[in-house]
XYZ file of C-alpha atoms in Angstrom:
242
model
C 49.429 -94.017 -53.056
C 47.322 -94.110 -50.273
C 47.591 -95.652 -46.831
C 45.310 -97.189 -44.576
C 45.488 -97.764 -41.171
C 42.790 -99.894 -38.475
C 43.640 -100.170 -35.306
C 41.588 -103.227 -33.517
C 41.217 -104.541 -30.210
C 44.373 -106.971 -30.512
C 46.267 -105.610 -33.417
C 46.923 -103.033 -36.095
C 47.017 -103.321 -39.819
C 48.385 -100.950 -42.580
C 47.239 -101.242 -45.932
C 48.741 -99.461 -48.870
C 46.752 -98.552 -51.717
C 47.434 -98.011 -55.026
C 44.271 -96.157 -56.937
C 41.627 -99.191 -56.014
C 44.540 -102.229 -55.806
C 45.406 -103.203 -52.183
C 49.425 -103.623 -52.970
C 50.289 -104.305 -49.258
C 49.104 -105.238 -46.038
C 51.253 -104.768 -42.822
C 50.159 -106.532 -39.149
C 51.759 -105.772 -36.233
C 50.986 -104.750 -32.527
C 49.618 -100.985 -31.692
C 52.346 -99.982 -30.310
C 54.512 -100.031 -32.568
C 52.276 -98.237 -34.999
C 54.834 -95.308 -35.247
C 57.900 -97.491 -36.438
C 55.936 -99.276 -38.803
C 54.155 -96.694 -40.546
C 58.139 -95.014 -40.984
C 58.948 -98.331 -42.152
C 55.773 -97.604 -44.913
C 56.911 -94.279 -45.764
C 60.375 -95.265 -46.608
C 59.059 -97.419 -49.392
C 56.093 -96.042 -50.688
C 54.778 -92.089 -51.586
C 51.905 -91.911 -49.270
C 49.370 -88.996 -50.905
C 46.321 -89.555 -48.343
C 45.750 -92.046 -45.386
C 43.248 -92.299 -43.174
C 42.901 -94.368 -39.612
C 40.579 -96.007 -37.436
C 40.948 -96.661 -34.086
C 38.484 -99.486 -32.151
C 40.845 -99.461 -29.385
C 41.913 -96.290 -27.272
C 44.948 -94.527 -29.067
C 47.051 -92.479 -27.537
C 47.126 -88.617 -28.170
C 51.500 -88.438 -28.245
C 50.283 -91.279 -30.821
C 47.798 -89.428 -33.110
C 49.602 -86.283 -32.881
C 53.130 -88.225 -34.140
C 50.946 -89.704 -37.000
C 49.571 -86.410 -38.161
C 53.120 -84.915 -38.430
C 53.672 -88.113 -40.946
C 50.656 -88.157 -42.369
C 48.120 -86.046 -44.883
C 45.402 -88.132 -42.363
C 41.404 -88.459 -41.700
C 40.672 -90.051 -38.191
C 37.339 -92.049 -38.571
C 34.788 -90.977 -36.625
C 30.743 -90.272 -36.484
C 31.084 -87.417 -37.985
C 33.186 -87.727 -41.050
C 31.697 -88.068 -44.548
C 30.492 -91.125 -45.803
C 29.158 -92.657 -48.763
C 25.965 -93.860 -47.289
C 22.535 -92.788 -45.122
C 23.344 -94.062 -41.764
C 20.132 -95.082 -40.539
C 21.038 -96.301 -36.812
C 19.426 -95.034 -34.179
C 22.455 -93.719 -32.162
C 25.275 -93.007 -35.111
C 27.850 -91.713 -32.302
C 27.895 -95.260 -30.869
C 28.419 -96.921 -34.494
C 31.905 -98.483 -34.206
C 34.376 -96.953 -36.698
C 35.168 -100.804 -38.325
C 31.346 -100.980 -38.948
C 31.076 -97.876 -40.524
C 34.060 -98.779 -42.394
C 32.005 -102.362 -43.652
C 28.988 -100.201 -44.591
C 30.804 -98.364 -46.434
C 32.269 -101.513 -48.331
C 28.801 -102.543 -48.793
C 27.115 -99.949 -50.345
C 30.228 -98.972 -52.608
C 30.837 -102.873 -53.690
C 27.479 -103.374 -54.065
C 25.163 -100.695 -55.267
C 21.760 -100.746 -55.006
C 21.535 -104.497 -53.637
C 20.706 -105.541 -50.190
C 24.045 -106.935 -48.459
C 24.678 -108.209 -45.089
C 28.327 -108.058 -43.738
C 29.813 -109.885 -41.237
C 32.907 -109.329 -39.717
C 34.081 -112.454 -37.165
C 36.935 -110.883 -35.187
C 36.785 -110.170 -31.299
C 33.625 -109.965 -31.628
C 31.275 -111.088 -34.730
C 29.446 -108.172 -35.894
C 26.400 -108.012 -38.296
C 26.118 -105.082 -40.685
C 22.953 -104.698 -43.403
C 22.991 -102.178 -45.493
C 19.258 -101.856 -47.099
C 20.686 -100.166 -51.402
C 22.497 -97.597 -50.049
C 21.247 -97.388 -46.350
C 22.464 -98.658 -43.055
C 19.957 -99.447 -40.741
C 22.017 -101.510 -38.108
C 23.192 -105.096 -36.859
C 24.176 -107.064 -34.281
C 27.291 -107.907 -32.211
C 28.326 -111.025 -30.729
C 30.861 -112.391 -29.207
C 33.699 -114.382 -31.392
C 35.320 -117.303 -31.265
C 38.164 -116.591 -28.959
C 35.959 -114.675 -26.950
C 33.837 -117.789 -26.226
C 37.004 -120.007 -25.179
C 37.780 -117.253 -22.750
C 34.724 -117.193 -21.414
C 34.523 -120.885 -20.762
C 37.913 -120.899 -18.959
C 37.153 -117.591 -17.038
C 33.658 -118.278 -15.880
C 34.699 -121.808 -14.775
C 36.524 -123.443 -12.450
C 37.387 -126.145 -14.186
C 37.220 -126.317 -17.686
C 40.429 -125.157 -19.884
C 41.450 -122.496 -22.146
C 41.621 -124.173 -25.593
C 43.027 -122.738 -28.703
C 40.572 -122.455 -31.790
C 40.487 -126.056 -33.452
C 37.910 -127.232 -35.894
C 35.684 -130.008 -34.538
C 36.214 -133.815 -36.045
C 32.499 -134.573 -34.700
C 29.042 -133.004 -33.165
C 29.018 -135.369 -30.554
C 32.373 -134.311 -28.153
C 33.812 -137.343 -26.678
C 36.066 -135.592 -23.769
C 36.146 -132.101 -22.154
C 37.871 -130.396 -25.176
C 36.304 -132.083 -28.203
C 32.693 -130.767 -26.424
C 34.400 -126.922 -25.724
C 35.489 -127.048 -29.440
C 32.096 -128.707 -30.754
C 29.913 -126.228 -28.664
C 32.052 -122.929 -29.530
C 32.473 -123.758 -33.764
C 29.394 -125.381 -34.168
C 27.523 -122.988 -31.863
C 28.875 -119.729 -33.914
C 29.062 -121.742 -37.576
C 25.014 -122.431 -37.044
C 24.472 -118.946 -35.639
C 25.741 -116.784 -38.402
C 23.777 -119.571 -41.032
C 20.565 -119.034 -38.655
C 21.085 -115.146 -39.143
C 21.945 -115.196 -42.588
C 18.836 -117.274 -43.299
C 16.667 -114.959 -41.025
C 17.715 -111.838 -43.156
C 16.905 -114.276 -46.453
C 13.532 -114.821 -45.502
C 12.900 -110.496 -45.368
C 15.184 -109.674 -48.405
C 15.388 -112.519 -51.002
C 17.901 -110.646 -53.515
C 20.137 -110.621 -50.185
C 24.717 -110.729 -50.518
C 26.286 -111.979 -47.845
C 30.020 -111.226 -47.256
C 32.380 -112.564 -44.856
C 35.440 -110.594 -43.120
C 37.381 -110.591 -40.060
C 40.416 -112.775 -38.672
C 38.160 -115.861 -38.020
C 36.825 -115.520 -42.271
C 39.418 -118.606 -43.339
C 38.519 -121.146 -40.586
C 34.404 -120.220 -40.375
C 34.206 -119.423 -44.720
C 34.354 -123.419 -45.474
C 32.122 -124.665 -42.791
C 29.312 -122.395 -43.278
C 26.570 -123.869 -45.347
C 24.978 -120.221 -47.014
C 26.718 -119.033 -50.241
C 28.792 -116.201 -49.133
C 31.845 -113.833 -50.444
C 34.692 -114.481 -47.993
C 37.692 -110.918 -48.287
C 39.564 -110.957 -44.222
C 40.185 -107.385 -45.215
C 36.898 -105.750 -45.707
C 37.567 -103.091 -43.196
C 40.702 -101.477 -44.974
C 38.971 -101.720 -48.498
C 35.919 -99.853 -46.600
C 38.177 -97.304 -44.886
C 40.051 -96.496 -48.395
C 36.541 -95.767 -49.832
C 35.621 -93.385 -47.140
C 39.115 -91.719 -48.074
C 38.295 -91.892 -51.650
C 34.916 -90.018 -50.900
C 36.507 -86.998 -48.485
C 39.283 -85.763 -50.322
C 38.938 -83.403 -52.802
C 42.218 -83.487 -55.381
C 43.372 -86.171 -57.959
């Protein structure tokens, strides 16, 4: 069996593999990334694992987790089953890599743009076989914040789907300008990549894929847990028994 960890800006999540089937996923703060993945270990025979870290981990951390752990960290440098095409690939965040990776392993030899709508929303194309790059965003909670924090008055509202366009008090118009202003920007860039690369897949991952997946108006594939099926292939590809 094999386990994945990906450490994100809020949270962590463990994934245990077993050969390609995703038999478990665990969620639970970064800090308590050591008890947890003990907690993994008692149940299952962990062969390989392999972690990503988006947020700053620290060393006692790492070092605890290699004692545990056969483990690859994910970074610019580590194999990968794609030509990375971006213009600076030691700035490439290790959860995008991760997505490419998905992509181009999924979906061979087609055109497929990724998004991932977490912290932020980030927008990954990988051209059969190539990554050439994206864009990032910022996300849905991200947007509440900022409304709240760069305001004097208007308050922090928790992520509800609007009943109507037209916002008929201070909260219906935060919630109608956040979800329909992100909802209409991933269709506008979806339909922008379209117009360049007709045979185009579009897949949908991140925390947000549940509440955005049904309002979107584009055909997409909707998976919240792209990232850990990406960072299992990248295992897959680096190790060299089985």
């Amino acid at each position: 069996m094999d386990l994945i960890i990906d450490v994100g800006n809020t949270r962590a999540k463990a994934a245990v593999f077993e050969k390609d089937s995703l038999k478990e996923v665990v969620v639970f703060q970064k800090e308590e990334i050591i008890s947890e993945t003990k907690k993994i270990l008692k149940k299952n025979k962990i062969r390989h694992s392999i972690i990503s870290a988006v947020a700053t981990l620290s060393s006692e951390k790492l070092e605890k987790l290699h004692e545990l752990l056969d483990l690859i960290e994910l970074n610019h440098s580590t194999n990968v089953p794609f030509k990375n095409n971006y213009q600076t690939p030691t700035t490439l965040g290790v959860d995008r890599i991760a997505l490419a990776a998905y992509g181009v392993s999924q979906f061979p030899e087609r055109n497929v743009l990724i998004i991932d709508a977490g912290t932020c929303i980030t927008f990954d194309f990988v051209n059969k076989g190539t990554y050439l790059g994206g864009a990032i965003s910022p996300g849905l909670k991200m947007r509440y914040k900022s409304l709240n924090n760069y305001t004097s008055k208007l308050p922090l509202l928790e992520t509800k789907e609007p009943s109507s366009i037209i916002g008929n008090n201070t909260n219906n118009s935060i919630h109608s300008g956040v979800v329909y202003g992100i909802v209409n920007e991933i269709d506008g860039v979806i339909n922008q990549y379209k117009t360049k690369y007709q045979d185009l897949t579009v897949v949908l991952t991140g925390g947000d894929t549940n509440f955005l997946a049904k309002q979107l108006k584009n055909h997409i594939f909707a998976n919240p847990n792209l990232v850990l099926e990406g960072l299992h292939k990248i295992l897959i590809y680096n190790r060299a028994d089985d």
